[in-house]
Coordinates of C-alpha atoms in Angstrom, one line a residue:
X716 CA -17.3 -106.7 -2.8
X717 CA -19.8 -107.9 -5.9
X718 CA -21.5 -105.7 -8.5
X719 CA -24.9 -104.3 -7.9
X720 CA -25.8 -106.3 -10.9
X721 CA -24.7 -109.5 -9.7
X722 CA -26.0 -109.1 -6.5
X723 CA -29.8 -108.9 -7.4
X724 CA -29.4 -112.5 -8.7
X725 CA -28.8 -113.5 -5.3
X726 CA -31.1 -115.8 -3.4
X727 CA -32.5 -113.7 -0.4
X728 CA -31.7 -116.1 1.9
X729 CA -27.9 -116.3 0.7
X730 CA -24.8 -115.7 2.6
X731 CA -24.6 -112.2 0.8
X732 CA -27.3 -110.2 3.0
X733 CA -24.5 -107.4 3.8
X734 CA -23.4 -106.9 0.5
X735 CA -27.1 -106.6 -0.4
X736 CA -27.6 -104.2 2.4
X737 CA -24.7 -101.9 0.7
X738 CA -26.4 -101.6 -2.5
X739 CA -27.8 -98.2 -3.3
X740 CA -31.0 -99.9 -4.8
X741 CA -31.9 -101.7 -1.4
X742 CA -31.0 -98.8 0.6
X743 CA -33.6 -96.5 -1.5
X744 CA -36.3 -99.2 -1.1
X745 CA -35.6 -98.7 2.8
X746 CA -35.6 -95.2 2.6
X747 CA -39.3 -95.0 0.9
X748 CA -40.7 -96.9 3.6
X749 CA -39.1 -94.5 6.0
X750 CA -40.8 -91.6 4.1
X751 CA -44.3 -93.4 4.1
X752 CA -43.9 -94.0 7.5
X753 CA -42.9 -90.6 8.6
X754 CA -41.8 -89.7 12.1
X755 CA -40.0 -87.1 13.9
X756 CA -36.2 -86.5 13.8
X757 CA -33.9 -88.1 16.2
X758 CA -30.8 -87.0 18.3
X759 CA -29.5 -85.2 15.5
X760 CA -32.4 -83.0 14.8
X761 CA -32.4 -84.0 11.0
X762 CA -35.8 -84.3 9.4
X763 CA -37.3 -86.6 6.9
X764 CA -37.7 -83.5 4.6
X765 CA -34.0 -82.6 5.0
X766 CA -32.9 -86.0 4.6
X767 CA -34.6 -85.9 1.1
X768 CA -33.4 -82.8 -0.2
X769 CA -30.1 -84.1 -0.3
X770 CA -31.2 -88.0 -0.6
X771 CA -28.4 -89.1 -3.3
X772 CA -25.6 -87.9 -1.1
X773 CA -27.1 -89.2 2.0
X774 CA -27.3 -92.5 0.3
X775 CA -24.4 -92.8 -1.0
X776 CA -22.6 -91.6 2.1
X777 CA -24.4 -94.6 3.9
X778 CA -23.1 -96.9 1.6
X779 CA -19.7 -96.0 1.7
X780 CA -19.8 -96.1 5.5
X781 CA -21.4 -99.3 6.0
X782 CA -19.0 -101.1 3.3
X783 CA -15.7 -99.4 4.9
X784 CA -17.6 -100.5 8.3
X785 CA -17.1 -96.8 9.3
X786 CA -21.0 -96.9 9.9
X787 CA -22.0 -96.3 13.5
X788 CA -25.6 -95.9 14.9
X789 CA -26.5 -92.8 16.6
X790 CA -28.2 -93.1 20.2
X791 CA -32.0 -92.7 19.9
X792 CA -34.0 -89.9 21.3
X793 CA -35.8 -91.0 24.2
X794 CA -39.6 -90.0 24.3
X795 CA -42.1 -90.6 26.9
X796 CA -45.8 -90.9 26.1
X797 CA -48.5 -91.8 28.8
X798 CA -49.8 -95.3 28.9
X799 CA -53.7 -94.8 28.0
X800 CA -54.8 -97.1 31.1
X801 CA -52.8 -95.5 33.5
X802 CA -52.1 -91.8 35.0
X803 CA -48.6 -92.2 36.4
X804 CA -47.0 -94.7 34.0
X805 CA -45.3 -93.7 30.8
X806 CA -44.2 -95.7 27.6
X807 CA -40.6 -95.3 26.8
X808 CA -40.0 -95.0 22.9
X809 CA -36.8 -94.6 20.9
X810 CA -36.5 -92.4 17.9
X811 CA -33.8 -93.2 15.9
X812 CA -32.1 -90.5 13.1
X813 CA -33.3 -90.6 9.9
X814 CA -30.3 -92.2 8.6
X815 CA -30.2 -95.1 11.0
X816 CA -33.8 -95.8 10.1
X817 CA -33.0 -95.9 6.6
X818 CA -30.4 -99.1 7.6
X819 CA -32.6 -100.5 10.1
X820 CA -35.5 -100.5 7.9
X821 CA -33.4 -101.9 4.9
X822 CA -32.1 -104.5 7.3
X823 CA -35.6 -105.5 8.2
X824 CA -36.7 -105.9 4.3
X825 CA -33.8 -108.4 4.0
X826 CA -34.5 -110.3 7.0
X827 CA -38.2 -110.5 7.3
X828 CA -38.6 -113.1 4.5
X829 CA -36.3 -115.3 5.9
X830 CA -37.3 -115.0 9.5
X831 CA -41.0 -115.2 8.2
X832 CA -40.5 -118.9 7.3
X833 CA -40.2 -120.1 11.1
X834 CA -42.8 -117.7 12.9
X835 CA -45.9 -119.7 14.0
X836 CA -49.2 -119.0 12.5
X837 CA -50.7 -118.2 15.9
X838 CA -48.3 -115.0 15.9
X839 CA -50.2 -112.1 14.4
X840 CA -48.2 -108.9 15.5
X841 CA -46.1 -107.0 12.8
X842 CA -46.5 -109.7 10.2
X843 CA -46.9 -109.3 6.6
X844 CA -50.8 -110.2 6.0
X845 CA -51.6 -110.6 9.9
X846 CA -53.7 -108.3 11.8
X847 CA -55.3 -107.5 15.0
X848 CA -58.8 -108.7 13.8
X849 CA -57.4 -112.1 12.4
X850 CA -55.8 -112.5 16.2
X851 CA -59.5 -111.6 17.7
X852 CA -61.3 -114.1 15.1
X853 CA -58.7 -116.4 16.0
X854 CA -59.4 -116.2 19.8
X855 CA -63.4 -116.1 19.2
X856 CA -62.9 -119.2 17.4
X857 CA -61.4 -121.1 20.3
X858 CA -64.0 -119.7 22.8
X859 CA -66.7 -121.3 20.5
X860 CA -64.8 -124.4 20.8
X861 CA -65.4 -124.5 24.3
X862 CA -62.2 -123.3 25.6
X863 CA -63.6 -120.3 27.3
X864 CA -60.8 -119.7 30.5
X865 CA -58.0 -117.7 29.0
X866 CA -54.4 -117.4 30.6
X867 CA -53.7 -113.7 30.0
X868 CA -50.2 -113.2 30.2
X869 CA -48.6 -109.6 30.6
X870 CA -44.8 -109.0 30.3
X871 CA -43.4 -106.4 32.5
X872 CA -41.5 -103.8 30.1
X873 CA -41.0 -106.2 27.4
X874 CA -38.7 -104.3 25.1
X875 CA -36.7 -103.0 27.9
X876 CA -35.9 -106.6 29.2
X877 CA -35.3 -108.6 26.0
X878 CA -31.8 -110.2 26.7
X879 CA -29.7 -109.1 23.6
X880 CA -27.4 -111.6 23.9
X881 CA -29.9 -114.5 23.8
X882 CA -31.6 -112.7 20.9
X883 CA -28.4 -112.5 18.8
X884 CA -27.9 -116.2 19.7
X885 CA -31.3 -117.2 18.2
X886 CA -30.8 -115.1 15.1
X887 CA -27.7 -116.7 14.4
X888 CA -29.2 -120.2 14.3
X889 CA -31.0 -118.5 10.9
X890 CA -29.0 -115.9 9.6
X891 CA -25.7 -116.9 7.8
X892 CA -24.1 -113.7 7.2
X893 CA -22.5 -112.8 10.5
X894 CA -21.8 -109.1 9.5
X895 CA -25.6 -108.6 9.7
X896 CA -25.4 -109.9 13.1
X897 CA -22.7 -107.7 14.1
X898 CA -24.5 -104.8 12.5
X899 CA -27.8 -105.9 14.5
X900 CA -25.7 -106.0 17.9
X901 CA -24.4 -102.7 17.2
X902 CA -27.7 -101.2 16.7
X903 CA -28.9 -102.8 19.9
X904 CA -26.4 -101.2 22.0
X905 CA -26.0 -97.7 20.3
X906 CA -27.8 -96.1 23.2
X907 CA -30.2 -93.9 24.6
X908 CA -30.1 -90.0 24.6
X909 CA -32.0 -88.1 27.3
X910 CA -31.8 -84.9 28.1
X911 CA -28.6 -84.2 26.7
X912 CA -27.0 -87.6 28.3
X913 CA -26.1 -90.7 26.5
X914 CA -27.1 -93.6 28.7
X915 CA -25.6 -97.3 27.3
X916 CA -28.1 -100.0 26.0
X917 CA -26.7 -103.3 27.3
X918 CA -29.9 -104.7 27.5
X919 CA -33.5 -104.5 25.6
X920 CA -34.8 -103.5 22.3
X921 CA -35.5 -100.0 21.3
X922 CA -39.3 -99.6 21.4
X923 CA -40.0 -97.3 18.2
X924 CA -37.3 -98.5 15.7
X925 CA -37.9 -100.5 12.7
X926 CA -36.2 -103.5 13.7
X927 CA -37.7 -103.6 17.2
X928 CA -41.0 -105.2 16.1
X929 CA -39.3 -107.9 14.0
X930 CA -36.8 -108.5 16.7
X931 CA -39.6 -109.3 19.3
X932 CA -41.1 -111.8 16.9
X933 CA -37.6 -113.5 17.0
X934 CA -37.8 -113.6 21.2
X935 CA -41.1 -114.7 21.5
X936 CA -41.2 -117.0 18.8
X937 CA -39.3 -119.5 21.4
X938 CA -42.5 -118.9 23.7
X939 CA -44.7 -120.0 20.7
X940 CA -42.8 -122.8 20.0
X941 CA -43.0 -124.1 23.8
X942 CA -46.6 -123.4 23.6
X943 CA -47.2 -125.6 20.5
X944 CA -44.7 -128.3 22.0
X945 CA -47.1 -128.6 25.2
X946 CA -50.2 -128.6 22.5
X947 CA -51.7 -125.3 24.0
X948 CA -53.6 -123.4 21.9
X949 CA -53.4 -119.6 22.3
X950 CA -52.8 -116.2 20.0
X951 CA -50.1 -113.7 20.2
X952 CA -49.8 -110.2 19.3
X953 CA -46.3 -109.2 19.7
X954 CA -46.3 -109.3 23.6
X955 CA -49.7 -109.7 24.1
X956 CA -50.4 -113.2 24.7
X957 CA -53.7 -115.0 25.4
X958 CA -53.8 -119.1 26.1
X959 CA -57.2 -120.5 25.9
X960 CA -58.2 -123.9 27.9
X961 CA -61.6 -125.5 28.9
X962 CA -61.0 -125.1 32.7
X963 CA -60.3 -122.7 35.7
X964 CA -57.8 -125.6 37.3
X965 CA -56.1 -126.2 33.8
X966 CA -55.6 -122.4 33.3
X967 CA -54.2 -121.9 36.8
X968 CA -51.9 -124.4 36.3
X969 CA -50.6 -123.4 32.8
X970 CA -50.3 -119.8 34.3
X971 CA -47.7 -121.3 36.6
X972 CA -45.5 -123.1 34.5
X973 CA -45.6 -121.0 31.4
X974 CA -44.6 -118.0 33.9
X975 CA -42.0 -120.1 35.2
X976 CA -40.7 -120.6 31.5
X977 CA -41.0 -117.1 30.4
X978 CA -38.9 -116.0 33.6
X979 CA -36.4 -118.9 33.6
X980 CA -35.9 -119.3 30.1
X981 CA -36.8 -116.3 28.1
X982 CA -35.2 -114.3 31.2
X983 CA -38.2 -111.9 30.9
X984 CA -40.8 -110.8 33.8
X985 CA -44.3 -111.9 34.1
X986 CA -46.6 -108.7 35.7
X987 CA -48.2 -110.7 38.1
X988 CA -50.6 -108.0 38.9
X989 CA -51.9 -107.6 35.5
X990 CA -51.9 -111.2 34.3
X991 CA -54.5 -113.1 35.1
X992 CA -56.6 -116.4 34.9
X993 CA -60.7 -115.6 33.7
X994 CA -63.3 -116.4 31.6
X995 CA -62.7 -114.6 28.1
X996 CA -66.0 -112.2 29.0
X997 CA -63.9 -110.5 31.6
X998 CA -60.1 -110.3 29.6
X999 CA -59.5 -107.4 27.1
X1000 CA -57.6 -108.7 24.2
X1001 CA -56.2 -105.8 21.8
X1002 CA -59.0 -103.9 23.1
X1003 CA -61.7 -106.3 22.4
X1004 CA -63.3 -109.2 24.4
X1005 CA -65.1 -112.2 23.8
X1006 CA -68.8 -112.6 25.4
X1007 CA -70.8 -115.7 24.6
X1008 CA -68.6 -116.6 21.8
X1009 CA -69.1 -112.9 20.0
X1010 CA -66.6 -110.3 19.5
X1011 CA -67.6 -106.8 21.4
X1012 CA -65.2 -103.6 22.0
X1013 CA -64.0 -104.3 25.8
X1014 CA -65.4 -101.7 28.2
X1015 CA -62.2 -100.1 29.0
X1016 CA -62.0 -99.1 25.5
X1017 CA -65.3 -97.7 25.5
X1018 CA -64.6 -96.2 28.6
X1019 CA -61.7 -94.3 27.0
X1020 CA -63.6 -93.6 23.8
X1021 CA -66.4 -91.7 26.0
X1022 CA -63.5 -89.8 27.4
X1023 CA -62.0 -88.9 24.1
X1024 CA -65.5 -87.4 22.9
X1025 CA -65.3 -85.2 26.1
X1026 CA -62.0 -84.1 25.6
X1027 CA -62.9 -82.9 22.0
X1028 CA -66.3 -81.2 22.8
X1029 CA -65.1 -79.2 25.8
X1030 CA -67.6 -76.6 27.7
X1031 CA -66.5 -73.0 27.2
X1032 CA -64.2 -73.1 24.1
X1033 CA -63.9 -70.7 21.6
X1034 CA -63.6 -72.9 18.8
X1035 CA -65.3 -72.9 15.9
X1036 CA -67.8 -75.9 15.4
X1037 CA -66.6 -76.5 11.9
X1038 CA -63.0 -77.0 13.6
X1039 CA -64.6 -79.1 16.5
X1040 CA -66.3 -81.2 13.7
X1041 CA -63.0 -81.6 12.1
X1042 CA -61.2 -82.8 15.1
X1043 CA -64.2 -85.3 15.9
X1044 CA -64.2 -87.0 12.6
X1045 CA -60.3 -87.4 12.3
X1046 CA -60.7 -89.3 15.6
X1047 CA -63.7 -91.0 15.5
X1048 CA -63.2 -92.4 11.8
X1049 CA -59.8 -93.9 13.0
X1050 CA -61.0 -95.4 16.1
X1051 CA -64.2 -96.9 14.6
X1052 CA -62.2 -98.0 11.9
X1053 CA -60.4 -100.3 14.1
X1054 CA -63.2 -101.1 16.3
X1055 CA -65.7 -101.9 13.8
X1056 CA -64.3 -105.5 14.1
X1057 CA -67.1 -105.5 17.0
X1058 CA -70.2 -107.4 15.8
X1059 CA -72.4 -105.1 18.0
X1060 CA -73.0 -101.6 16.0
X1061 CA -74.9 -100.6 19.3
X1062 CA -71.7 -100.2 20.7
X1063 CA -70.4 -97.5 18.3
X1064 CA -73.8 -96.1 18.0
X1065 CA -73.5 -94.8 22.1
X1066 CA -70.2 -93.1 21.1
X1067 CA -71.7 -91.5 18.2
X1068 CA -75.1 -90.6 20.3
X1069 CA -72.9 -89.3 22.9
X1070 CA -71.0 -86.8 20.6
X1071 CA -74.3 -85.6 19.4
X1072 CA -75.5 -84.7 22.8
X1073 CA -72.2 -82.9 23.7
X1074 CA -72.8 -80.6 20.4
X1075 CA -76.4 -79.8 21.3
X1076 CA -75.2 -79.2 24.9
X1077 CA -72.5 -76.8 23.3
X1078 CA -75.3 -75.3 20.9
X1079 CA -77.7 -74.3 24.0
X1080 CA -75.0 -72.8 25.8
X1081 CA -74.0 -70.9 23.0
X1082 CA -77.2 -69.1 23.1
X1083 CA -76.3 -67.3 26.2
X1084 CA -79.8 -66.8 27.1
X1085 CA -83.3 -68.8 27.8
X1086 CA -85.0 -66.3 25.4
X1087 CA -82.2 -66.7 22.8
X1088 CA -82.6 -70.1 23.2
X1089 CA -86.4 -69.8 22.8
X1090 CA -86.2 -67.8 19.5
X1091 CA -83.3 -70.3 18.1
X1092 CA -85.7 -73.2 18.8
X1093 CA -88.6 -71.5 17.0
X1094 CA -86.6 -70.9 14.0
X1095 CA -85.6 -74.6 13.9
X1096 CA -89.1 -75.3 13.4
X1097 CA -90.3 -76.0 17.4
X1098 CA -93.8 -74.8 17.9
X1099 CA -94.0 -71.6 20.2
X1100 CA -95.6 -73.7 23.0
X1101 CA -92.9 -76.3 23.2
X1102 CA -90.0 -74.0 22.6
X1103 CA -91.3 -71.8 25.6
X1104 CA -91.6 -75.3 27.8
X1105 CA -88.6 -76.1 27.2
X1106 CA -86.3 -73.1 27.0
X1107 CA -87.6 -71.5 30.3
X1108 CA -87.6 -74.8 32.5
X1109 CA -85.2 -75.1 35.4
X1110 CA -83.0 -77.6 33.3
X1111 CA -79.6 -77.4 33.0
X1112 CA -77.8 -77.4 29.4
X1113 CA -77.0 -80.8 29.9
X1114 CA -80.5 -81.9 30.5
X1115 CA -81.9 -79.6 27.9
X1116 CA -79.5 -81.0 25.4
X1117 CA -81.8 -84.2 25.7
X1118 CA -85.3 -82.9 25.7
X1119 CA -87.0 -83.6 22.6
X1120 CA -87.5 -80.0 21.3
X1121 CA -83.8 -79.9 21.1
X1122 CA -83.2 -83.0 19.6
X1123 CA -85.8 -82.5 17.0
X1124 CA -84.3 -79.0 16.3
X1125 CA -81.0 -80.5 15.9
X1126 CA -82.0 -84.0 14.6
X1127 CA -79.2 -86.7 13.9
X1128 CA -79.8 -86.2 9.9
X1129 CA -78.8 -82.0 10.9
X1130 CA -75.6 -83.3 12.1
X1131 CA -74.8 -85.7 9.4
X1132 CA -76.1 -83.4 6.3
X1133 CA -75.6 -80.1 7.3
X1134 CA -72.3 -80.2 9.4
X1135 CA -70.7 -83.1 8.1
X1136 CA -70.6 -85.4 11.2
X1137 CA -69.2 -88.7 9.9
X1138 CA -70.8 -91.6 11.4
X1139 CA -69.9 -95.3 11.1
X1140 CA -73.4 -96.9 12.3
X1141 CA -74.7 -96.0 8.8
X1142 CA -72.3 -98.8 7.2
X1143 CA -73.5 -102.6 6.3
X1144 CA -71.2 -105.0 7.6
X1145 CA -71.8 -108.8 7.2
X1146 CA -70.5 -109.4 11.0
X1147 CA -72.8 -106.9 12.5
X1148 CA -75.7 -107.7 14.4
X1149 CA -78.9 -105.8 14.4
X1150 CA -78.4 -102.4 15.9
X1151 CA -80.8 -102.7 18.6
X1152 CA -79.0 -106.1 19.8
X1153 CA -77.1 -104.9 23.1
X1154 CA -74.4 -106.7 24.8
X1155 CA -73.7 -106.8 28.8
X1156 CA -70.0 -106.0 29.5
X1157 CA -68.4 -106.9 32.9

């Protein structure tokens, strides 16, 4: 084993990746990324906080186990989360133990600079300096160039169906250090623990592990190379791949031939019910859609946002308004932080307006009686006549929330200034159209 001082002088693509992995310096760097990413405990129950309390001992032990080849990855803890677009389907995640996450993250940090050199420019998922917005903008340019027909390929349970032997074989063409390949193989085959039972993993790569995104790009880089060999233009983000062509006929031909390549060569499964050929305005890519050459939030994404706003503002709740606003702000600023890539701020405005109306409806309901609502409107500066006409009408709470007296009593600026409801549409972005400009989604 070479000294750590000498190892620091080695180039990152040398044959000594395993030696670099076994240094405390590299393992600490891996630990720091694990700590930044947070996450829950694995099958051993050890939390990040517990690992940190004895960090020196844990890193020292990990290093020695790796050197002696006594290190053995533990089974990942199976977690099921519902898919946003389905009421019955779930996405199966695997949560490795903290110590295994440290090793996997360190391996990722060592391998990524080497593997990155081979990846396509059209691959945007889980790569340094690349993101979803760049993928959407690239798709937009392809549509604007006249390639408005999209081959939208959906891979069925991609992470669960990755052929481990093919993955290792492809890695071996790039990675010289066979010990690292052996360690990756051990990680892939570490198993899954579900309800206390260990299930072997002879196929697939764990979705949720630090190595999984990088390994997925290694697998799908073969698809990228095939698309480039055929001269096809595409955008891929992880297993979400869209190919852009000029005609319906060409799109159908590409769908048939590429599906055959994926299933025969890559040993993966194309989901025929979710894959489709359509014009760009009918295709959802990373939550967005390209309509007439412009970027817009997809119809399904907007629908889920409206549903989430409803969940955060339930009827008959005993939660304080302050707590409700806090929860709304946390969700909406995160959600809109991603979807502000739309060119139509009117799409964000409709979500904000819907939230305000639901809050007005709640305020109306909290008055308990028509008389109380009448006095509330009066104290908020509404004339006696208008307050009476509104309060003693036959309208229900939802209809009342949209009446001018209620909207004037609780205007938009009151929500923003008084109760600190955060909005996104007060921002100025160069790519935004006028807020009055709307887009028709299909």
